[in-house]
Tab-separated table of C-alpha atoms in Angstrom:
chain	number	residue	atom	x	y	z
J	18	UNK	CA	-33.127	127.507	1.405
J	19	UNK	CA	-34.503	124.186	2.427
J	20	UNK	CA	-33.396	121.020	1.244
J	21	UNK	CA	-36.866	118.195	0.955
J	22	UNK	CA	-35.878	114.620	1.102
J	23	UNK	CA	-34.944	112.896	-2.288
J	24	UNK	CA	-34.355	116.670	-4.028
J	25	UNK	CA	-31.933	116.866	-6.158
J	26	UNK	CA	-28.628	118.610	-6.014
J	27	UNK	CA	-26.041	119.666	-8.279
J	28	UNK	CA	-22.980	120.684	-6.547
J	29	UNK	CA	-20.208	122.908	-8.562
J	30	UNK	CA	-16.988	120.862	-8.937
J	31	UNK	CA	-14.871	123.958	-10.498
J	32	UNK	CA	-16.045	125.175	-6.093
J	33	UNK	CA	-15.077	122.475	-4.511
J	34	UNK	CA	-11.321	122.625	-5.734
J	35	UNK	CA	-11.456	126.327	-4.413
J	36	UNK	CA	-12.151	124.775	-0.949
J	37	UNK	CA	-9.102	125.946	1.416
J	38	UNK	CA	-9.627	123.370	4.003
J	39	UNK	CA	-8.513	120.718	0.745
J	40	UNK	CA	-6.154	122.234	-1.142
J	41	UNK	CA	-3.363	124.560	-0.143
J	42	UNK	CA	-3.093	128.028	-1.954
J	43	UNK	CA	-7.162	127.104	-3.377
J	44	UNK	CA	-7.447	129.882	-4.896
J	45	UNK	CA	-3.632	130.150	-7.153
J	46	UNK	CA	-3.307	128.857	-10.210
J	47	UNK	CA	-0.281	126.584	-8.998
J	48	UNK	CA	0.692	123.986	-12.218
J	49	UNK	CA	3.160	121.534	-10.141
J	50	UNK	CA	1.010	121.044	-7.146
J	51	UNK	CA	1.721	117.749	-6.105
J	52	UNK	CA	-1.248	116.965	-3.418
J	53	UNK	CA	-3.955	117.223	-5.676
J	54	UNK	CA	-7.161	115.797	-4.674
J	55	UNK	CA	-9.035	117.875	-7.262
J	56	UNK	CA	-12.461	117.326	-8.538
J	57	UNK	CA	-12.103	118.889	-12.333
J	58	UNK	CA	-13.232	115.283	-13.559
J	59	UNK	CA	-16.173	114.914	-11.977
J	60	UNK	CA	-16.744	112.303	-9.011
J	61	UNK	CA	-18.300	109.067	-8.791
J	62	UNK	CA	-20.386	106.810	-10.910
J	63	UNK	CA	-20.481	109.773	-13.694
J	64	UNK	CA	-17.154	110.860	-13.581
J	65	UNK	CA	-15.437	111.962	-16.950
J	66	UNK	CA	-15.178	108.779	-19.242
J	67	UNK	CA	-12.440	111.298	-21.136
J	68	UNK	CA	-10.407	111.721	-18.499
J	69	UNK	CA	-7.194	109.952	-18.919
J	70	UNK	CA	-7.505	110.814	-22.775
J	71	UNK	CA	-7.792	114.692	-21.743
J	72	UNK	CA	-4.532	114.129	-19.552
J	73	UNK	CA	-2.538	112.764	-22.011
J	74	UNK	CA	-3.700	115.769	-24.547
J	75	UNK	CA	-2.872	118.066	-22.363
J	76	UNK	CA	0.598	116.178	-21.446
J	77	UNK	CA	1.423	116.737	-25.324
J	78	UNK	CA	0.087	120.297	-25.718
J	79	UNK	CA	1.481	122.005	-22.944
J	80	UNK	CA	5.104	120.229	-23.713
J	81	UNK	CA	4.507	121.360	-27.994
J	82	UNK	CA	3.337	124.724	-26.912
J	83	UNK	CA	6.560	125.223	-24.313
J	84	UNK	CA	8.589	124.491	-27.062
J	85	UNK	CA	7.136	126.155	-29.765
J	86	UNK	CA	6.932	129.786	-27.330
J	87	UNK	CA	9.182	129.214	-24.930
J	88	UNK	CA	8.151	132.671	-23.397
J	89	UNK	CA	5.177	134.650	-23.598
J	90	UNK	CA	3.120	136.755	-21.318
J	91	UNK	CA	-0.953	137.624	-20.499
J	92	UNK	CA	-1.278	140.144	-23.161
J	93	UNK	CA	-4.581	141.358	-21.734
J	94	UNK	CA	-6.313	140.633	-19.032
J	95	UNK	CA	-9.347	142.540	-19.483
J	96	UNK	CA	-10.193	140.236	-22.529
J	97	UNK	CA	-9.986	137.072	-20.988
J	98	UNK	CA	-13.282	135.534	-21.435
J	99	UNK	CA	-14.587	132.733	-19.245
J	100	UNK	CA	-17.319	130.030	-19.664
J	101	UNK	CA	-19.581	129.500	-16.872
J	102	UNK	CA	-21.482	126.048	-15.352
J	103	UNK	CA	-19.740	122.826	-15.165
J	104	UNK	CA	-17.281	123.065	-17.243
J	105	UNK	CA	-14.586	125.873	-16.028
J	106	UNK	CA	-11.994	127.188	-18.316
J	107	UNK	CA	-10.887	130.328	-20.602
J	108	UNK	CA	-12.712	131.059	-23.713
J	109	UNK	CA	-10.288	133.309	-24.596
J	110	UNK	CA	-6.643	134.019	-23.492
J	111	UNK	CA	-4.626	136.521	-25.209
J	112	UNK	CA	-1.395	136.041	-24.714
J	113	UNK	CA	1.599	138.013	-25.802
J	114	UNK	CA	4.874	135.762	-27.401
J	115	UNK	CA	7.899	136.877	-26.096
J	116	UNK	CA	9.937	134.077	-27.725
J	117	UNK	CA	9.793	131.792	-30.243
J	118	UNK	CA	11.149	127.942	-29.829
J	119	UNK	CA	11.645	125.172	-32.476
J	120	UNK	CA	9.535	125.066	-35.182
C	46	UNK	CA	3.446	101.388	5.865
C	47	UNK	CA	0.593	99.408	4.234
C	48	UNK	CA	-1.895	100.529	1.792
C	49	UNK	CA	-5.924	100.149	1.798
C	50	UNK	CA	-7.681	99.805	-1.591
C	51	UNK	CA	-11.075	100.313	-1.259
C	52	UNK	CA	-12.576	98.912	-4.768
C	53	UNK	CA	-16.540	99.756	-3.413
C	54	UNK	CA	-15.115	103.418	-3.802
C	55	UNK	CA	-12.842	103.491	-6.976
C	56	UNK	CA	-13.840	104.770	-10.038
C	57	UNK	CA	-11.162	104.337	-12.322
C	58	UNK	CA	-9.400	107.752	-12.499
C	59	UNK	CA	-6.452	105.922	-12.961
C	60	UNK	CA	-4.047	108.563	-10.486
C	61	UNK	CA	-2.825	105.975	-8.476
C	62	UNK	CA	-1.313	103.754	-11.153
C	63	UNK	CA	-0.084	107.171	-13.059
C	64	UNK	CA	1.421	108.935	-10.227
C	65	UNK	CA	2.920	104.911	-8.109
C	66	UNK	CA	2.804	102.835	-11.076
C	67	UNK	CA	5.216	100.682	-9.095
C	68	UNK	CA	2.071	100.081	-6.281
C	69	UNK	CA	-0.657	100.122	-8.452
C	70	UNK	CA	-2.420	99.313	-11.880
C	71	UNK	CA	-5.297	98.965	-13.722
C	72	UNK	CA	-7.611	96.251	-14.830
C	73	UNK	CA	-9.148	95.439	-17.688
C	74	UNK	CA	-11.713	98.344	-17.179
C	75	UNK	CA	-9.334	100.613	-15.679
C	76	UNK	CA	-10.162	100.497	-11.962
C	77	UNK	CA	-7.782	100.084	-9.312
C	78	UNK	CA	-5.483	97.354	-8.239
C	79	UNK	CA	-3.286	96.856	-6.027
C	80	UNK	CA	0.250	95.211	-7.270
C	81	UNK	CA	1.652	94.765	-4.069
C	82	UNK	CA	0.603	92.585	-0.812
C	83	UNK	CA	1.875	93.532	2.734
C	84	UNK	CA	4.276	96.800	3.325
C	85	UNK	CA	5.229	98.831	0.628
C	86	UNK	CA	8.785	98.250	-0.641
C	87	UNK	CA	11.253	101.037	1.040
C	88	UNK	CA	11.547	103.711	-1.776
C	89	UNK	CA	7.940	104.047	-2.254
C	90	UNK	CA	6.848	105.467	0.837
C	91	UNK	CA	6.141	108.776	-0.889
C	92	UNK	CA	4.530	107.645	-4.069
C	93	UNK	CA	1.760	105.571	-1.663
C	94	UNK	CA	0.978	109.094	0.383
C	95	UNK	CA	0.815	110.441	-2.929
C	96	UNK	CA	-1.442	108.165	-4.411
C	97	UNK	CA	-3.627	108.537	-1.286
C	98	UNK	CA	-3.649	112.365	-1.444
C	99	UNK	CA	-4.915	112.558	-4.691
C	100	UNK	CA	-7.651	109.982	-4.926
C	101	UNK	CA	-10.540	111.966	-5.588
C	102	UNK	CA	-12.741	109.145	-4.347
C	103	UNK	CA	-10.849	108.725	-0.895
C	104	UNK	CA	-10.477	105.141	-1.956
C	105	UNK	CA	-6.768	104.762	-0.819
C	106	UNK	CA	-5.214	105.026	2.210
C	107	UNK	CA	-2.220	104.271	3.881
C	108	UNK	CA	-1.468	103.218	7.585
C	109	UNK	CA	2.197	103.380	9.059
């Protein structure tokens, strides 16, 4: 494939944090890394307005939900359905609870 | 150690001032800035490399 002069290009972010020569372990799902140059906002002028919004949701969810099912497991993997193009994530999860928290 | 801020490249991500909130904060739009002038005050050593290793805009870095 040959790129012309002023074509344009739209590079896959969910890729680029897959790249091994940036990120240790690219390819594991790894929820404390700590050097974390990732690119799952976007980069640049058009990065995700949302951001810091989407952090602090997720800051809140994942602490309700750890308390709430303390333990709980991939109930099966063969359903887990995934969307495609920019934005990367599970459309569905199944999971199995194992425990139940606080209400 | 000293630390670079280079506002041409920030976008306002705002990972600095969350991860070194100590080194860094935001303005009124949420870019970058920089709350400290010369070294970085012993103790934060780590949260500057940190702050550098996670710019997604390489707009931080830090010199020994």
């Amino acid at each position: 494939m040959h790129l012309q002069a002023r074509d344009w290009v739209l590079p896959s972010f969910p890729a680029a944090n897959r790249n091994p020569e940036s990120c240790d372990h690219a390819d594991h799902f790894v929820i404390d890394r700590v050097r974390n140059r990732h690119s799952a906002f976007g980069l640049g002028i058009h990065r995700c307005l949302g951001s810091n919004l989407a952090r602090m949701e997720m800051t809140v969810a994942i602490g309700e939900w750890m308390r709430a099912f303390p333990d709980f497991e991939l109930a099966d993997a063969a359903a887990v359905r995934w969307s495609t193009g920019q934005v990367r994530g599970p459309r569905q999860l199944p999971v199995r609870i194992l425990k139940r928290g606080a209400e | 150690m000293k630390i670079i801020l280079d506002n041409s490249k920030c976008e306002g991500h705002g990972r600095c001032y969350a991860l070194a909130p100590e080194l860094f904060d935001a303005d009124d739009e949420g870019y970058s800035v920089l709350k400290i002038t010369g070294d970085v005050p012993a103790g934060s050593e780590e949260h500057a490399t940190l702050a550098s290793a996670n710019c997604p805009e390489f707009a931080i870095t830090v010199e020994d």
